[in-house]
Amino acid sequence: APAEPLEEKGQVAPYICQRRTPLLHHNTALTDALETMAEEARFCGSDVRSLAFSRAASVLKSLPWRVKRIQQLHTVPCVGEHSQRIIQEMLEDGMSAEVEQVRQSERYRTMKLFTKIFGVGVKIASQWYQRGLRTLADLQLHQIKLNLEQQAGLLHYEDLNTPVELWEAEAISQVVRKAVEQISPGATVTLTGGFRRGKPCGHDVDLLITHPSEGQEMGLLCRVISILDSQGFLLYHSTHRNSLPSLEDEELWVSDHSSTMDHFERCLSIFHLGDLAGSNQGGAGAQKLGASTGSGASSLWKAVRVDLVETPYSQFPFALLGWTGSRNFERDLRRFSKHEKKMTLNSHGLYHLEQKIFLPAASEEEIFQHLGLEYILPEERNA
Ligand code: CTP
Ligand code: MN
Ligand code: MN
Ligand code: MN
């Protein structure tokens, strides 16, 4: 056995952003169980309970050793009583009766089914469940009113719940890059989200668009969307206008929502990834894109969710940090900033609440430096 790990002597840092969390780790069975509990709590509207299970799962992902006895966790932070019970059950029996019961429950399964529709959150899914709906077909039977987003989500349900692979994400990035360069040479497109953290597949493709001369990015997203649309790449899109007031407005940085705000111009879209038949090898995707007529044969093309975001160059490092995720990592980064450093961090910038100054940064590394944190690579942010 390897030397007694430091972590067993109380060395695990309390904030996720102080830890390195790789994609592959040593406690997958335990973290799967805890994440099921977190999801179930979220389905019940218990966000505090959900966060507790989620934090427990995150800390286990960061341990460079496999948990074998519950006593090993006594000095590990963020593992509450209920999480410990689940872990103990798992260690003793190889499974947790409580988790299995959740997984088999009608409510959990139905909530999962409904929340997997693009545009459907816990609130709506819960209403449908209360009304007695149990299947996707029930939505039509009961003539449930759906907005455009949900209609698209239902129409492309299968595709949108099929993982997006890296080569598909790269093919889409390339298509967007071509459109962007056509409009504004020098503008850049960056693949972020889970793929930047090294995930081999994901639920969508997250792209940031910027231009090195400040101001040149303005209006870019809108024009990119219209090009992509005319090229037949878009099955659905909805643009959210930039609503950003002046960053100088202090209210923006002291309000309760200051750390979660994100006012960039953005587009939620569904791409039409053309003619996939037999072309699932690296790189080959780019030429195949858009090759289909899009009129049906589900085996020939695939619908893929894409998030497009336009950011000014001066805010780009903050946007990159904010959109790389994971969500758990982001949440703790912002919590750490506020409570340990008296700073507000969001996807637009970093503001010192006591000195009342902005801390500009030209890279993610500089943001970590401002916060007095060791730099954590994107691949180590899989909390
Ligand atoms: N994000 C955000 N505002 C939104 C949606 C997402 O700031 N309205 C950020 C999240 O904080 C997250 C990142 O965008 O860090 C990526 O979110 P998402 O695509 O949902 O998750 P991924 O980590 O990319 O996972 P997946 O591979 O499943 O897409
Ligand atoms: Mn994503
Ligand atoms: Mn996304
Ligand atoms: Mn299809």
Coordinates of C-alpha atoms and ligand atoms in Angstrom, one line a residue:
A1 CA 0.0 0.0 0.0
P2 CA 1.2 3.6 -0.7
A3 CA 2.3 5.8 2.2
E4 CA -0.4 7.1 4.5
P5 CA -1.9 9.9 2.3
L6 CA -1.7 13.4 3.6
E7 CA -5.4 13.7 3.1
E8 CA -6.0 11.3 5.9
K9 CA -4.3 13.7 8.3
G10 CA -6.7 16.5 7.8
Q11 CA -5.1 18.2 4.8
V12 CA -8.1 18.4 2.5
A13 CA -8.9 22.0 1.8
P14 CA -12.5 23.1 2.5
Y15 CA -13.2 25.0 -0.8
I16 CA -13.4 23.1 -4.1
C17 CA -11.3 25.8 -5.8
Q18 CA -8.4 25.0 -3.4
R19 CA -8.4 21.4 -4.6
R20 CA -7.5 19.6 -7.8
T21 CA -10.4 17.5 -9.0
P22 CA -9.5 15.2 -12.0
L23 CA -12.1 13.7 -14.3
L24 CA -11.1 10.2 -13.4
H25 CA -10.8 9.4 -9.7
H26 CA -10.9 6.6 -7.2
N27 CA -14.4 6.8 -5.7
T28 CA -16.8 6.6 -8.6
A29 CA -19.3 4.2 -7.0
L30 CA -19.6 6.4 -4.0
T31 CA -19.8 9.7 -5.9
D32 CA -22.5 8.2 -8.3
A33 CA -24.6 7.3 -5.2
L34 CA -24.2 10.7 -3.6
E35 CA -25.0 12.5 -6.9
T36 CA -28.2 10.5 -7.2
M37 CA -29.1 11.8 -3.8
A38 CA -28.2 15.3 -4.8
E39 CA -30.3 15.1 -7.9
E40 CA -33.3 13.6 -5.9
A41 CA -33.0 16.5 -3.4
R42 CA -33.0 19.0 -6.3
F43 CA -36.1 17.3 -7.7
C44 CA -37.8 17.9 -4.4
G45 CA -36.8 21.5 -4.4
S46 CA -34.4 21.0 -1.4
D47 CA -31.5 23.0 -2.8
V48 CA -29.6 23.1 0.6
R49 CA -29.8 19.3 0.9
S50 CA -28.8 18.9 -2.7
L51 CA -25.8 21.1 -2.3
A52 CA -24.7 19.1 0.8
F53 CA -24.7 15.8 -1.2
S54 CA -23.0 17.5 -4.1
R55 CA -20.2 18.9 -1.9
A56 CA -19.7 15.5 -0.4
A57 CA -19.4 13.9 -3.9
S58 CA -17.0 16.7 -5.0
V59 CA -14.6 16.1 -2.1
L60 CA -14.5 12.4 -2.7
K61 CA -13.5 13.1 -6.4
S62 CA -10.5 15.1 -5.2
L63 CA -9.1 12.3 -3.0
P64 CA -6.0 10.6 -4.6
W65 CA -7.0 7.4 -2.8
R66 CA -9.9 5.0 -2.6
V67 CA -12.1 5.2 0.5
K68 CA -12.2 1.8 2.1
R69 CA -13.3 2.6 5.7
I70 CA -15.6 5.3 6.9
Q71 CA -13.0 6.3 9.6
Q72 CA -10.8 7.6 6.8
L73 CA -13.2 10.4 6.3
H74 CA -13.2 11.8 9.8
T75 CA -10.9 14.6 8.9
V76 CA -12.2 15.1 5.4
P77 CA -14.4 18.3 5.2
C78 CA -17.9 18.5 3.6
V79 CA -19.1 15.0 4.3
G80 CA -22.2 15.4 6.4
E81 CA -24.1 12.8 8.4
H82 CA -26.5 11.7 5.8
S83 CA -23.7 11.4 3.2
Q84 CA -21.6 9.4 5.7
R85 CA -24.6 7.0 6.1
I86 CA -24.8 6.4 2.4
I87 CA -21.1 5.9 2.1
Q88 CA -21.1 3.4 5.0
E89 CA -23.9 1.4 3.4
M90 CA -22.0 1.4 0.1
L91 CA -18.7 0.2 1.8
E92 CA -20.5 -2.5 3.8
D93 CA -22.9 -3.9 1.2
G94 CA -21.6 -2.6 -2.1
M95 CA -24.8 -0.8 -2.6
S96 CA -27.1 1.6 -0.7
A97 CA -30.7 0.5 -0.2
E98 CA -31.7 4.2 0.1
V99 CA -30.1 5.2 -3.2
E100 CA -31.6 2.2 -5.0
Q101 CA -35.0 3.0 -3.7
V102 CA -34.7 6.6 -5.1
R103 CA -33.5 5.3 -8.4
Q104 CA -36.5 3.0 -8.7
S105 CA -39.1 5.5 -7.4
E106 CA -41.7 6.6 -9.9
R107 CA -41.2 10.2 -9.0
Y108 CA -37.5 10.2 -9.5
R109 CA -37.7 8.4 -12.8
T110 CA -40.4 10.7 -14.1
M111 CA -38.7 13.9 -13.0
K112 CA -35.5 12.6 -14.7
L113 CA -37.5 12.0 -17.9
F114 CA -39.1 15.4 -18.0
T115 CA -36.1 17.5 -16.9
K116 CA -34.1 16.0 -19.7
I117 CA -36.3 18.0 -22.1
F118 CA -34.4 21.1 -23.2
G119 CA -36.2 24.1 -21.6
V120 CA -37.9 22.1 -18.8
G121 CA -36.7 22.7 -15.2
V122 CA -37.6 21.1 -11.9
K123 CA -40.6 23.4 -11.4
I124 CA -42.4 22.5 -14.6
A125 CA -41.5 18.8 -14.4
S126 CA -42.9 18.8 -10.9
Q127 CA -46.2 20.4 -11.9
W128 CA -46.6 17.8 -14.7
Y129 CA -45.9 15.0 -12.2
Q130 CA -48.5 16.4 -9.8
R131 CA -51.0 16.4 -12.6
G132 CA -50.4 12.7 -13.1
L133 CA -48.3 12.8 -16.3
R134 CA -45.7 10.0 -16.5
T135 CA -44.4 9.8 -20.1
L136 CA -43.5 12.0 -23.0
A137 CA -46.6 10.8 -24.8
D138 CA -48.7 12.0 -21.9
L139 CA -47.6 15.6 -22.8
Q140 CA -49.4 15.3 -26.1
L141 CA -52.3 13.3 -24.7
H142 CA -53.0 16.1 -22.1
Q143 CA -52.3 18.8 -24.7
I144 CA -49.8 20.4 -22.5
K145 CA -48.8 23.9 -23.7
L146 CA -45.1 24.0 -24.5
N147 CA -43.0 27.1 -25.4
L148 CA -40.8 27.1 -28.5
E149 CA -37.7 25.9 -26.6
Q150 CA -39.6 23.0 -25.1
Q151 CA -41.2 22.1 -28.4
A152 CA -37.7 21.9 -29.9
G153 CA -36.5 19.9 -26.9
L154 CA -39.3 17.4 -27.3
L155 CA -38.9 17.1 -31.0
H156 CA -35.1 16.3 -30.7
Y157 CA -35.4 14.5 -27.3
E158 CA -33.4 11.5 -28.3
D159 CA -30.6 13.3 -30.1
L160 CA -30.2 15.9 -27.3
N161 CA -29.9 13.1 -24.8
T162 CA -27.2 11.3 -26.8
P163 CA -23.8 12.5 -25.6
V164 CA -22.0 14.9 -27.8
E165 CA -18.5 13.6 -28.7
L166 CA -15.3 15.7 -28.8
W167 CA -15.0 15.4 -32.5
E168 CA -18.5 16.7 -33.0
A169 CA -17.8 19.6 -30.7
E170 CA -14.7 20.4 -32.7
A171 CA -16.5 20.2 -36.0
I172 CA -19.1 22.6 -34.7
S173 CA -16.5 25.0 -33.4
Q174 CA -14.9 24.9 -36.8
V175 CA -18.1 25.8 -38.6
V176 CA -18.7 28.7 -36.2
R177 CA -15.1 29.8 -36.6
K178 CA -15.5 30.0 -40.3
A179 CA -18.6 32.1 -40.1
V180 CA -17.0 34.4 -37.5
E181 CA -13.8 34.9 -39.6
Q182 CA -16.0 35.7 -42.6
I183 CA -17.6 38.6 -40.7
S184 CA -14.7 39.8 -38.6
P185 CA -11.1 38.6 -39.3
G186 CA -9.2 38.4 -36.1
A187 CA -12.2 37.4 -34.0
T188 CA -11.7 34.1 -32.1
V189 CA -13.9 31.1 -31.1
T190 CA -13.0 29.2 -28.0
L191 CA -14.4 25.8 -27.0
T192 CA -15.1 25.9 -23.3
G193 CA -17.4 24.1 -20.8
G194 CA -16.8 20.4 -20.1
F195 CA -14.7 19.8 -23.2
R196 CA -12.2 22.3 -22.0
R197 CA -12.0 20.3 -18.8
G198 CA -11.0 17.3 -20.8
K199 CA -14.3 15.5 -20.9
P200 CA -14.5 13.1 -23.9
C201 CA -18.3 13.9 -24.3
G202 CA -20.8 16.3 -23.0
H203 CA -24.5 17.4 -23.1
D204 CA -23.8 20.5 -25.3
V205 CA -21.1 22.6 -26.9
D206 CA -20.1 25.9 -25.2
L207 CA -18.4 28.5 -27.4
L208 CA -17.0 31.9 -26.5
I209 CA -16.6 34.5 -29.2
T210 CA -14.4 37.6 -28.8
H211 CA -12.2 40.0 -30.7
P212 CA -8.8 41.4 -29.6
S213 CA -9.7 44.9 -30.4
E214 CA -12.2 45.9 -27.7
G215 CA -15.6 46.8 -29.1
Q216 CA -15.1 44.9 -32.4
E217 CA -17.0 42.0 -30.9
M218 CA -20.2 44.0 -30.7
G219 CA -23.0 42.7 -32.9
L220 CA -20.8 39.7 -34.0
L221 CA -23.0 37.0 -32.5
C222 CA -26.1 38.3 -34.1
R223 CA -24.4 38.3 -37.6
V224 CA -22.9 34.8 -37.0
I225 CA -26.3 33.4 -36.1
S226 CA -27.8 34.8 -39.3
I227 CA -25.1 33.3 -41.4
L228 CA -25.4 29.9 -39.7
D229 CA -29.1 30.1 -40.1
S230 CA -28.9 30.9 -43.8
Q231 CA -26.4 28.0 -44.2
G232 CA -29.1 25.7 -42.7
F233 CA -27.2 24.8 -39.6
L234 CA -29.7 25.9 -37.0
L235 CA -32.8 23.8 -36.0
Y236 CA -33.5 26.3 -33.2
H237 CA -32.0 29.5 -31.8
S238 CA -33.0 32.1 -29.2
T239 CA -30.8 35.1 -28.6
H240 CA -30.6 36.9 -25.3
R241 CA -29.7 40.5 -25.7
N242 CA -26.8 41.9 -23.8
S243 CA -28.3 43.6 -20.8
L244 CA -25.1 44.7 -19.2
P245 CA -25.3 48.1 -17.4
S246 CA -22.0 49.9 -16.8
L247 CA -19.5 47.7 -14.8
E248 CA -18.7 50.9 -12.9
D249 CA -22.2 50.7 -11.3
E250 CA -21.4 49.5 -7.8
E251 CA -24.8 48.1 -7.2
L252 CA -23.8 45.4 -9.7
W253 CA -21.1 44.2 -7.4
V254 CA -22.7 44.4 -4.0
S255 CA -26.1 42.9 -4.8
D256 CA -27.1 39.3 -3.8
H257 CA -27.0 38.2 -7.4
S258 CA -23.7 39.9 -8.2
S259 CA -21.7 36.7 -8.3
T260 CA -24.1 34.7 -10.5
M261 CA -24.9 37.5 -13.0
D262 CA -23.9 37.0 -16.6
H263 CA -25.1 39.6 -18.9
F264 CA -23.3 38.7 -22.1
E265 CA -25.1 38.5 -25.4
R266 CA -25.7 34.8 -25.8
C267 CA -27.6 32.4 -28.0
L268 CA -29.0 29.0 -27.0
S269 CA -29.2 27.0 -30.1
I270 CA -29.7 23.5 -31.6
F271 CA -27.4 22.7 -34.4
H272 CA -28.1 20.3 -37.2
L273 CA -25.0 18.1 -37.4
G274 CA -25.3 16.7 -40.9
D275 CA -24.8 13.2 -42.4
L276 CA -23.1 11.3 -39.6
A277 CA -23.5 7.9 -41.2
G278 CA -20.1 6.1 -40.9
S279 CA -18.2 9.3 -40.2
N280 CA -17.5 9.2 -36.5
Q281 CA -13.7 9.4 -36.7
G282 CA -11.7 12.4 -35.5
G283 CA -11.7 15.4 -37.9
A284 CA -13.9 13.8 -40.5
G285 CA -16.9 15.5 -39.0
A286 CA -16.1 19.0 -40.3
Q287 CA -16.6 18.2 -43.9
K288 CA -19.7 16.2 -43.3
L289 CA -21.5 19.0 -41.4
G290 CA -24.5 20.3 -43.2
A291 CA -24.4 17.8 -45.9
S292 CA -27.9 16.5 -45.2
T293 CA -31.1 17.9 -46.5
G294 CA -32.4 17.8 -42.9
S295 CA -35.7 16.3 -43.8
G296 CA -35.9 13.3 -41.6
A297 CA -33.9 10.1 -41.7
S298 CA -32.8 10.2 -38.1
S299 CA -29.8 8.0 -38.6
L300 CA -28.3 10.5 -41.1
W301 CA -28.1 13.5 -38.9
K302 CA -28.1 14.6 -35.3
A303 CA -29.4 17.6 -33.3
V304 CA -26.8 19.1 -30.9
R305 CA -27.2 21.8 -28.3
V306 CA -24.8 24.7 -28.7
D307 CA -24.4 27.7 -26.4
L308 CA -22.8 30.8 -28.1
V309 CA -21.5 33.7 -26.0
E310 CA -20.1 37.0 -27.1
T311 CA -17.6 38.8 -24.8
P312 CA -15.5 41.9 -24.8
Y313 CA -11.8 41.1 -24.9
S314 CA -11.2 42.8 -21.5
Q315 CA -13.7 40.5 -19.8
F316 CA -12.6 37.3 -21.8
P317 CA -10.5 35.7 -19.0
F318 CA -13.4 36.1 -16.6
A319 CA -15.9 34.7 -19.1
L320 CA -13.5 31.8 -19.9
L321 CA -13.1 31.0 -16.2
G322 CA -16.9 31.3 -15.6
W323 CA -17.9 29.1 -18.6
T324 CA -15.3 26.4 -18.1
G325 CA -17.1 25.1 -15.0
S326 CA -17.7 22.7 -13.5
R327 CA -20.7 24.3 -11.8
N328 CA -19.6 23.1 -8.4
F329 CA -16.1 24.5 -9.0
E330 CA -17.6 27.9 -10.1
R331 CA -19.9 28.1 -7.1
D332 CA -17.0 27.6 -4.6
L333 CA -14.7 30.0 -6.5
R334 CA -17.3 32.7 -6.1
R335 CA -18.1 31.7 -2.5
F336 CA -14.3 31.7 -1.7
S337 CA -13.9 35.2 -3.3
K338 CA -16.7 36.7 -1.3
H339 CA -16.2 35.1 2.1
E340 CA -12.4 34.8 2.2
K341 CA -11.3 37.7 0.1
K342 CA -14.2 40.2 0.3
M343 CA -14.3 40.3 -3.5
T344 CA -17.1 39.7 -6.0
L345 CA -16.2 37.4 -8.9
N346 CA -18.4 36.8 -11.9
S347 CA -18.0 36.2 -15.6
H348 CA -17.4 39.9 -16.2
G349 CA -14.8 40.7 -13.7
L350 CA -13.4 40.8 -10.1
Y351 CA -14.3 43.6 -7.7
H352 CA -12.8 44.3 -4.3
L353 CA -15.7 45.3 -2.1
E354 CA -13.6 47.1 0.6
Q355 CA -11.0 48.8 -1.6
K356 CA -13.8 49.4 -4.2
I357 CA -11.5 48.7 -7.1
F358 CA -11.6 46.3 -10.1
L359 CA -8.8 43.8 -10.5
P360 CA -8.2 43.4 -14.2
A361 CA -6.7 40.2 -15.6
A362 CA -5.3 39.1 -18.9
S363 CA -5.5 35.4 -18.2
E364 CA -7.1 32.9 -15.8
E365 CA -3.8 32.5 -14.0
E366 CA -3.9 36.2 -13.0
I367 CA -7.4 35.8 -11.6
F368 CA -6.2 32.9 -9.4
Q369 CA -3.3 35.2 -8.3
H370 CA -5.6 38.0 -7.4
L371 CA -7.5 35.6 -5.2
G372 CA -4.3 34.2 -3.6
L373 CA -5.2 30.7 -5.0
E374 CA -2.8 28.2 -6.6
Y375 CA -3.7 27.9 -10.3
I376 CA -6.0 25.0 -11.0
L377 CA -5.8 23.7 -14.6
P378 CA -9.2 23.2 -16.4
E379 CA -8.6 19.4 -16.3
E380 CA -8.5 19.7 -12.5
R381 CA -11.8 21.5 -12.2
N382 CA -14.0 18.5 -12.6
A383 CA -15.7 18.8 -9.2
Ligands
CTP1 N1 -23.1 28.7 -17.4 C1 -23.4 30.0 -17.1 N2 -24.6 30.5 -17.3 C2 -25.6 29.7 -17.9 C3 -25.3 28.4 -18.3 C4 -24.0 27.9 -18.0 O1 -22.5 30.7 -16.6 N3 -26.8 30.2 -18.1 C5 -21.8 28.2 -17.2 C6 -21.8 27.2 -16.0 O2 -21.4 27.9 -14.8 C7 -20.8 26.2 -16.4 C8 -20.5 26.3 -17.8 O3 -21.3 27.5 -18.3 O4 -19.6 26.4 -15.6 C9 -20.9 25.1 -18.6 O5 -22.2 24.7 -18.3 P1 -22.9 23.4 -18.9 O6 -22.8 23.4 -20.4 O7 -24.2 23.3 -18.4 O8 -22.1 22.3 -18.3 P2 -20.7 21.5 -18.7 O9 -19.8 21.6 -17.5 O10 -20.2 22.0 -20.0 O11 -21.1 20.0 -18.8 P3 -21.7 19.3 -20.1 O12 -20.5 18.5 -20.7 O13 -22.7 18.3 -19.6 O14 -22.2 20.3 -21.0
MN2 MN -21.5 22.2 -21.6
MN3 MN -23.9 24.9 -21.8
MN4 MN -31.6 12.3 -35.4

